């Protein structure tokens, strides 16, 4: 019995030591360099932005005075009525800035996707246009259009159309590149044209993703339209800017509460629609 156990033990595989990865010291050195670079960059950023948390402590008195003037909010009828009208204008600006940009974003997305672009030249041109619209902030577009068409929500709508075309076109083109190629190949084999493939295979295959991204951009644009109002593009942002300049902080607080309610309602509606699309 003992001999049998000894022979079985001798035949059992012996555990060998795990060899050390020769790249481990290199990886450790690389992470050390990356960490050092990040520390230096943050130190430079703190210095360039004059980042001093102690200023919050020294400015506590001013913040307390501001809050004491803003609370309680002014809930008089005229202020609430003006806030509701401004919030609706902000909502309409965000809605039009999203929906009107859909055809432009969809066309550029088709040309900017590798799987649907006719050739490399069209692909690069479309990507360049999307990059330009995406790179220029919507508030810069708003300042340009305020100069062109004057103060008011129309300038905000135009600004959002331009910026949203770039962002949404980029997101949609990436969704089209990730679509299942099976239906597209089947239609090409059957002799379908490029546009027939796009209309009957590509877009239907990514329609849920396109709709979800569209709703996401609508949420963002409603918030952006608030900021655009601060530069004269209408909506409740214009009222907030006016109340701040005239030191009517209680009115400003009322407008902030109203826009908060509107944004929460938009979020709930978008989440409800997304859930139905799944």
mmCIF file of C-alpha atoms in Angstrom:
data_model
loop_
_atom_site.group_PDB
_atom_site.id
_atom_site.type_symbol
_atom_site.label_atom_id
_atom_site.label_comp_id
_atom_site.label_asym_id
_atom_site.label_seq_id
_atom_site.Cartn_x
_atom_site.Cartn_y
_atom_site.Cartn_z
ATOM 1 C CA UNK A 1 0.000 0.000 0.000
ATOM 2 C CA UNK A 2 2.790 2.410 0.913
ATOM 3 C CA UNK A 3 4.724 1.569 -2.263
ATOM 4 C CA UNK A 4 1.658 2.264 -4.353
ATOM 5 C CA UNK A 5 1.206 5.677 -2.761
ATOM 6 C CA UNK A 6 4.875 6.526 -3.278
ATOM 7 C CA UNK A 7 4.734 5.552 -6.973
ATOM 8 C CA UNK A 8 1.551 7.608 -7.418
ATOM 9 C CA UNK A 9 3.201 10.558 -5.768
ATOM 10 C CA UNK A 10 6.223 10.258 -8.047
ATOM 11 C CA UNK A 11 3.983 10.179 -11.139
ATOM 12 C CA UNK A 12 1.953 13.229 -10.018
ATOM 13 C CA UNK A 13 2.851 16.425 -11.905
ATOM 14 C CA UNK A 14 4.993 18.807 -9.956
ATOM 15 C CA UNK A 15 4.014 22.442 -9.760
ATOM 16 C CA UNK A 16 6.537 24.605 -11.508
ATOM 17 C CA UNK A 17 7.293 28.179 -10.458
ATOM 18 C CA UNK A 18 5.532 30.835 -12.527
ATOM 19 C CA UNK A 19 8.115 32.585 -14.706
ATOM 20 C CA UNK A 20 8.442 36.292 -14.175
ATOM 21 C CA UNK A 21 7.230 38.508 -16.975
ATOM 22 C CA UNK A 22 10.290 40.307 -18.382
ATOM 23 C CA UNK A 23 8.055 43.255 -19.265
ATOM 24 C CA UNK A 24 7.058 43.897 -15.639
ATOM 25 C CA UNK A 25 9.917 46.348 -14.856
ATOM 26 C CA UNK A 26 9.233 48.153 -18.148
ATOM 27 C CA UNK A 27 5.534 48.483 -17.333
ATOM 28 C CA UNK A 28 6.290 49.721 -13.833
ATOM 29 C CA UNK A 29 8.661 52.330 -15.252
ATOM 30 C CA UNK A 30 6.083 53.404 -17.826
ATOM 31 C CA UNK A 31 3.409 53.868 -15.172
ATOM 32 C CA UNK A 32 5.848 55.838 -13.039
ATOM 33 C CA UNK A 33 6.601 58.166 -15.973
ATOM 34 C CA UNK A 34 2.890 58.604 -16.751
ATOM 35 C CA UNK A 35 2.121 59.377 -13.109
ATOM 36 C CA UNK A 36 4.956 61.885 -12.946
ATOM 37 C CA UNK A 37 3.766 63.622 -16.129
ATOM 38 C CA UNK A 38 0.199 63.817 -14.765
ATOM 39 C CA UNK A 39 1.437 65.339 -11.512
ATOM 40 C CA UNK A 40 3.454 67.972 -13.374
ATOM 41 C CA UNK A 41 0.519 68.788 -15.669
ATOM 42 C CA UNK A 42 -1.814 69.216 -12.704
ATOM 43 C CA UNK A 43 0.663 71.474 -10.933
ATOM 44 C CA UNK A 44 0.914 73.634 -14.053
ATOM 45 C CA UNK A 45 -2.898 73.670 -14.380
ATOM 46 C CA UNK A 46 -3.365 74.703 -10.747
ATOM 47 C CA UNK A 47 -0.914 77.552 -11.222
ATOM 48 C CA UNK A 48 -2.369 78.704 -14.567
ATOM 49 C CA UNK A 49 -5.958 78.724 -13.270
ATOM 50 C CA UNK A 50 -5.092 80.252 -9.906
ATOM 51 C CA UNK A 51 -6.749 77.276 -8.221
ATOM 52 C CA UNK A 52 -6.953 78.201 -4.538
ATOM 53 C CA UNK A 53 -9.619 76.459 -2.433
ATOM 54 C CA UNK A 54 -8.891 78.829 0.459
ATOM 55 C CA UNK A 55 -10.602 81.576 -1.543
ATOM 56 C CA UNK A 56 -13.890 79.778 -0.933
ATOM 57 C CA UNK A 57 -13.349 80.179 2.798
ATOM 58 C CA UNK A 58 -12.427 83.842 2.505
ATOM 59 C CA UNK A 59 -15.431 84.431 0.217
ATOM 60 C CA UNK A 60 -17.918 82.681 2.490
ATOM 61 C CA UNK A 61 -19.373 86.005 3.600
ATOM 62 C CA UNK A 62 -20.130 87.068 0.052
ATOM 63 C CA UNK A 63 -21.703 83.703 -0.730
ATOM 64 C CA UNK A 64 -23.879 83.944 2.377
ATOM 65 C CA UNK A 65 -25.042 87.435 1.378
ATOM 66 C CA UNK A 66 -25.881 86.159 -2.095
ATOM 67 C CA UNK A 67 -27.919 83.245 -0.735
ATOM 68 C CA UNK A 68 -29.714 85.449 1.768
ATOM 69 C CA UNK A 69 -30.845 87.691 -1.089
ATOM 70 C CA UNK A 70 -31.817 84.765 -3.357
ATOM 71 C CA UNK A 71 -33.822 82.852 -0.725
ATOM 72 C CA UNK A 72 -36.767 82.871 -0.560
ATOM 73 C CA UNK A 73 -37.389 83.105 -4.332
ATOM 74 C CA UNK A 74 -39.745 85.705 -5.738
ATOM 75 C CA UNK A 75 -42.978 83.806 -6.466
ATOM 76 C CA UNK A 76 -45.025 86.788 -7.546
ATOM 77 C CA UNK A 77 -47.344 86.263 -10.482
ATOM 78 C CA UNK A 78 -45.435 88.398 -12.984
ATOM 79 C CA UNK A 79 -42.103 86.731 -12.239
ATOM 80 C CA UNK A 80 -43.506 83.188 -12.393
ATOM 81 C CA UNK A 81 -45.406 83.969 -15.593
ATOM 82 C CA UNK A 82 -42.302 85.404 -17.239
ATOM 83 C CA UNK A 83 -40.262 82.407 -16.072
ATOM 84 C CA UNK A 84 -42.760 79.914 -17.502
ATOM 85 C CA UNK A 85 -42.844 81.715 -20.846
ATOM 86 C CA UNK A 86 -39.048 81.830 -20.934
ATOM 87 C CA UNK A 87 -38.794 78.143 -20.013
ATOM 88 C CA UNK A 88 -41.185 77.216 -22.832
ATOM 89 C CA UNK A 89 -39.104 79.279 -25.251
ATOM 90 C CA UNK A 90 -35.982 77.476 -24.042
ATOM 91 C CA UNK A 91 -37.737 74.147 -24.579
ATOM 92 C CA UNK A 92 -38.792 75.109 -28.114
ATOM 93 C CA UNK A 93 -35.265 76.238 -28.956
ATOM 94 C CA UNK A 94 -33.875 72.889 -27.796
ATOM 95 C CA UNK A 95 -36.568 70.988 -29.704
ATOM 96 C CA UNK A 96 -36.088 72.813 -33.009
ATOM 97 C CA UNK A 97 -32.316 72.774 -32.664
ATOM 98 C CA UNK A 98 -32.526 68.996 -32.401
ATOM 99 C CA UNK A 99 -35.180 68.054 -34.954
ATOM 100 C CA UNK A 100 -34.273 70.512 -37.721
ATOM 101 C CA UNK A 101 -30.689 69.250 -37.669
ATOM 102 C CA UNK A 102 -31.808 65.629 -38.263
ATOM 103 C CA UNK A 103 -31.759 65.662 -42.111
ATOM 104 C CA UNK A 104 -28.382 67.406 -42.245
ATOM 105 C CA UNK A 105 -26.867 65.114 -39.627
ATOM 106 C CA UNK A 106 -28.275 61.991 -41.299
ATOM 107 C CA UNK A 107 -26.954 62.942 -44.745
ATOM 108 C CA UNK A 108 -23.504 63.763 -43.402
ATOM 109 C CA UNK A 109 -23.516 60.601 -41.289
ATOM 110 C CA UNK A 110 -24.112 58.452 -44.386
ATOM 111 C CA UNK A 111 -21.199 60.141 -46.163
ATOM 112 C CA UNK A 112 -18.989 60.016 -43.041
ATOM 113 C CA UNK A 113 -19.388 56.274 -42.381
ATOM 114 C CA UNK A 114 -16.812 54.001 -43.999
ATOM 115 C CA UNK A 115 -19.453 51.405 -44.822
ATOM 116 C CA UNK A 116 -21.742 53.828 -46.690
ATOM 117 C CA UNK A 117 -19.458 56.563 -48.080
ATOM 118 C CA UNK A 118 -19.185 56.505 -51.910
ATOM 119 C CA UNK A 119 -15.411 57.049 -51.885
ATOM 120 C CA UNK A 120 -12.544 58.231 -49.726
ATOM 121 C CA UNK A 121 -12.804 61.884 -50.857
ATOM 122 C CA UNK A 122 -16.470 62.177 -49.880
ATOM 123 C CA UNK A 123 -15.703 60.416 -46.607
ATOM 124 C CA UNK A 124 -12.932 62.845 -45.670
ATOM 125 C CA UNK A 125 -14.951 65.925 -46.685
ATOM 126 C CA UNK A 126 -17.955 64.788 -44.644
ATOM 127 C CA UNK A 127 -15.777 64.043 -41.629
ATOM 128 C CA UNK A 128 -14.169 67.463 -41.948
ATOM 129 C CA UNK A 129 -17.546 69.222 -42.008
ATOM 130 C CA UNK A 130 -18.714 67.285 -38.963
ATOM 131 C CA UNK A 131 -15.476 68.051 -37.154
ATOM 132 C CA UNK A 132 -15.882 71.775 -37.832
ATOM 133 C CA UNK A 133 -19.481 71.921 -36.589
ATOM 134 C CA UNK A 134 -18.538 69.833 -33.570
ATOM 135 C CA UNK A 135 -15.401 71.800 -32.732
ATOM 136 C CA UNK A 136 -17.077 75.225 -32.684
ATOM 137 C CA UNK A 137 -19.047 75.547 -29.408
ATOM 138 C CA UNK A 138 -22.750 76.280 -29.690
ATOM 139 C CA UNK A 139 -22.301 79.486 -27.713
ATOM 140 C CA UNK A 140 -19.847 80.764 -30.359
ATOM 141 C CA UNK A 141 -22.389 79.960 -33.064
ATOM 142 C CA UNK A 142 -24.978 81.837 -30.991
ATOM 143 C CA UNK A 143 -22.784 84.942 -30.822
ATOM 144 C CA UNK A 144 -22.298 84.788 -34.591
ATOM 145 C CA UNK A 145 -26.007 84.401 -35.330
ATOM 146 C CA UNK A 146 -26.989 87.076 -32.793
ATOM 147 C CA UNK A 147 -24.817 89.440 -34.810
ATOM 148 C CA UNK A 148 -26.394 88.223 -38.062
ATOM 149 C CA UNK A 149 -30.106 87.969 -37.200
ATOM 150 C CA UNK A 150 -30.312 89.957 -33.970
ATOM 151 C CA UNK A 151 -31.242 89.052 -30.416
ATOM 152 C CA UNK A 152 -33.847 86.388 -29.849
ATOM 153 C CA UNK A 153 -34.470 82.635 -29.864
ATOM 154 C CA UNK A 154 -34.010 82.314 -33.643
ATOM 155 C CA UNK A 155 -30.266 82.823 -33.194
ATOM 156 C CA UNK A 156 -30.261 80.088 -30.560
ATOM 157 C CA UNK A 157 -32.073 77.671 -32.868
ATOM 158 C CA UNK A 158 -29.567 78.288 -35.660
ATOM 159 C CA UNK A 159 -26.656 77.830 -33.261
ATOM 160 C CA UNK A 160 -27.988 74.505 -31.992
ATOM 161 C CA UNK A 161 -28.702 73.278 -35.534
ATOM 162 C CA UNK A 162 -25.091 73.842 -36.536
ATOM 163 C CA UNK A 163 -23.491 72.359 -33.443
ATOM 164 C CA UNK A 164 -25.944 69.478 -33.117
ATOM 165 C CA UNK A 165 -25.429 68.529 -36.774
ATOM 166 C CA UNK A 166 -21.745 67.977 -36.079
ATOM 167 C CA UNK A 167 -22.209 66.027 -32.848
ATOM 168 C CA UNK A 168 -25.161 63.910 -33.936
ATOM 169 C CA UNK A 169 -23.707 63.245 -37.386
ATOM 170 C CA UNK A 170 -20.517 61.919 -35.768
ATOM 171 C CA UNK A 171 -22.451 59.657 -33.377
ATOM 172 C CA UNK A 172 -24.751 58.370 -36.115
ATOM 173 C CA UNK A 173 -21.881 57.639 -38.510
ATOM 174 C CA UNK A 174 -20.162 55.513 -35.873
ATOM 175 C CA UNK A 175 -23.414 53.636 -35.251
ATOM 176 C CA UNK A 176 -23.723 52.938 -38.984
ATOM 177 C CA UNK A 177 -20.191 51.557 -39.123
ATOM 178 C CA UNK A 178 -21.057 49.051 -36.371
ATOM 179 C CA UNK A 179 -24.231 47.743 -38.048
ATOM 180 C CA UNK A 180 -24.524 44.049 -38.922
ATOM 181 C CA UNK A 181 -23.095 43.783 -42.487
ATOM 182 C CA UNK A 182 -25.218 40.740 -43.384
ATOM 183 C CA UNK A 183 -28.331 42.538 -44.702
ATOM 184 C CA UNK A 184 -26.189 45.072 -46.569
ATOM 185 C CA UNK A 185 -24.204 42.356 -48.326
ATOM 186 C CA UNK A 186 -27.391 40.500 -49.216
ATOM 187 C CA UNK A 187 -28.875 43.577 -50.878
ATOM 188 C CA UNK A 188 -25.648 44.324 -52.769
ATOM 189 C CA UNK A 189 -25.570 40.748 -54.026
ATOM 190 C CA UNK A 190 -29.159 41.167 -55.241
ATOM 191 C CA UNK A 191 -28.102 44.226 -57.256
ATOM 192 C CA UNK A 192 -29.414 47.006 -55.005
ATOM 193 C CA UNK A 193 -27.945 50.475 -55.394
ATOM 194 C CA UNK A 194 -25.995 52.238 -52.651
ATOM 195 C CA UNK A 195 -28.949 54.342 -51.568
ATOM 196 C CA UNK A 196 -31.264 51.326 -51.576
ATOM 197 C CA UNK A 197 -28.839 49.529 -49.263
ATOM 198 C CA UNK A 198 -28.705 52.535 -46.951
ATOM 199 C CA UNK A 199 -32.486 52.996 -46.908
ATOM 200 C CA UNK A 200 -33.431 49.329 -46.546
ATOM 201 C CA UNK A 201 -30.578 47.808 -44.528
ATOM 202 C CA UNK A 202 -28.272 50.325 -42.848
ATOM 203 C CA UNK A 203 -30.781 52.782 -41.372
ATOM 204 C CA UNK A 204 -33.347 50.155 -40.281
ATOM 205 C CA UNK A 205 -30.526 48.184 -38.649
ATOM 206 C CA UNK A 206 -29.443 51.109 -36.466
ATOM 207 C CA UNK A 207 -32.773 52.898 -36.045
ATOM 208 C CA UNK A 208 -33.047 52.167 -32.296
ATOM 209 C CA UNK A 209 -29.514 53.500 -31.711
ATOM 210 C CA UNK A 210 -30.207 56.581 -33.835
ATOM 211 C CA UNK A 211 -33.396 57.310 -31.904
ATOM 212 C CA UNK A 212 -31.678 56.867 -28.536
ATOM 213 C CA UNK A 213 -28.866 59.222 -29.562
ATOM 214 C CA UNK A 214 -31.424 61.737 -30.823
ATOM 215 C CA UNK A 215 -33.212 61.754 -27.468
ATOM 216 C CA UNK A 216 -29.899 62.137 -25.682
ATOM 217 C CA UNK A 217 -29.024 65.137 -27.817
ATOM 218 C CA UNK A 218 -32.448 66.657 -27.126
ATOM 219 C CA UNK A 219 -31.690 66.496 -23.389
ATOM 220 C CA UNK A 220 -28.339 68.185 -23.962
ATOM 221 C CA UNK A 221 -29.772 70.843 -26.277
ATOM 222 C CA UNK A 222 -32.430 71.893 -23.783
ATOM 223 C CA UNK A 223 -29.664 72.572 -21.276
ATOM 224 C CA UNK A 224 -27.548 74.285 -23.923
ATOM 225 C CA UNK A 225 -30.418 76.569 -24.930
ATOM 226 C CA UNK A 226 -30.445 77.835 -21.345
ATOM 227 C CA UNK A 227 -26.801 78.886 -21.668
ATOM 228 C CA UNK A 228 -27.391 80.406 -25.105
ATOM 229 C CA UNK A 229 -29.969 82.704 -23.575
ATOM 230 C CA UNK A 230 -27.203 84.284 -21.504
ATOM 231 C CA UNK A 231 -25.665 85.699 -24.703
ATOM 232 C CA UNK A 232 -28.929 87.066 -26.080
ATOM 233 C CA UNK A 233 -30.433 83.984 -27.751
ATOM 234 C CA UNK A 234 -33.718 84.297 -25.856
ATOM 235 C CA UNK A 235 -35.428 81.948 -23.450
ATOM 236 C CA UNK A 236 -35.186 81.800 -19.710
ATOM 237 C CA UNK A 237 -31.421 82.224 -19.852
ATOM 238 C CA UNK A 238 -31.974 85.806 -20.953
ATOM 239 C CA UNK A 239 -34.171 86.396 -17.897
ATOM 240 C CA UNK A 240 -31.535 84.870 -15.604
ATOM 241 C CA UNK A 241 -28.866 87.097 -17.095
ATOM 242 C CA UNK A 242 -31.068 90.169 -16.674
ATOM 243 C CA UNK A 243 -31.898 89.343 -13.046
ATOM 244 C CA UNK A 244 -28.222 88.873 -12.215
ATOM 245 C CA UNK A 245 -27.226 92.181 -13.804
ATOM 246 C CA UNK A 246 -29.960 94.028 -11.883
ATOM 247 C CA UNK A 247 -29.127 92.193 -8.613
ATOM 248 C CA UNK A 248 -32.605 90.646 -8.426
ATOM 249 C CA UNK A 249 -31.307 87.377 -7.040
ATOM 250 C CA UNK A 250 -34.698 86.270 -5.731
ATOM 251 C CA UNK A 251 -36.047 86.435 -9.302
ATOM 252 C CA UNK A 252 -33.002 84.505 -10.510
ATOM 253 C CA UNK A 253 -33.744 81.756 -7.980
ATOM 254 C CA UNK A 254 -37.325 81.512 -9.263
ATOM 255 C CA UNK A 255 -36.101 81.102 -12.837
ATOM 256 C CA UNK A 256 -33.607 78.438 -11.767
ATOM 257 C CA UNK A 257 -36.336 76.463 -10.012
ATOM 258 C CA UNK A 258 -38.568 76.655 -13.094
ATOM 259 C CA UNK A 259 -35.849 75.496 -15.482
ATOM 260 C CA UNK A 260 -34.908 72.710 -13.071
ATOM 261 C CA UNK A 261 -38.490 71.421 -13.175
ATOM 262 C CA UNK A 262 -38.519 71.603 -16.983
ATOM 263 C CA UNK A 263 -35.236 69.680 -17.288
ATOM 264 C CA UNK A 264 -36.429 66.985 -14.879
ATOM 265 C CA UNK A 265 -39.630 66.563 -16.898
ATOM 266 C CA UNK A 266 -37.620 66.311 -20.123
ATOM 267 C CA UNK A 267 -35.369 63.673 -18.552
ATOM 268 C CA UNK A 268 -38.365 61.633 -17.406
ATOM 269 C CA UNK A 269 -40.021 61.844 -20.819
ATOM 270 C CA UNK A 270 -36.813 60.828 -22.611
ATOM 271 C CA UNK A 271 -36.268 57.900 -20.242
ATOM 272 C CA UNK A 272 -39.864 56.751 -20.807
ATOM 273 C CA UNK A 273 -39.437 56.850 -24.587
ATOM 274 C CA UNK A 274 -36.092 55.023 -24.448
ATOM 275 C CA UNK A 275 -37.653 52.282 -22.322
ATOM 276 C CA UNK A 276 -40.424 51.806 -24.900
ATOM 277 C CA UNK A 277 -37.866 51.555 -27.700
ATOM 278 C CA UNK A 278 -35.899 48.724 -26.060
#
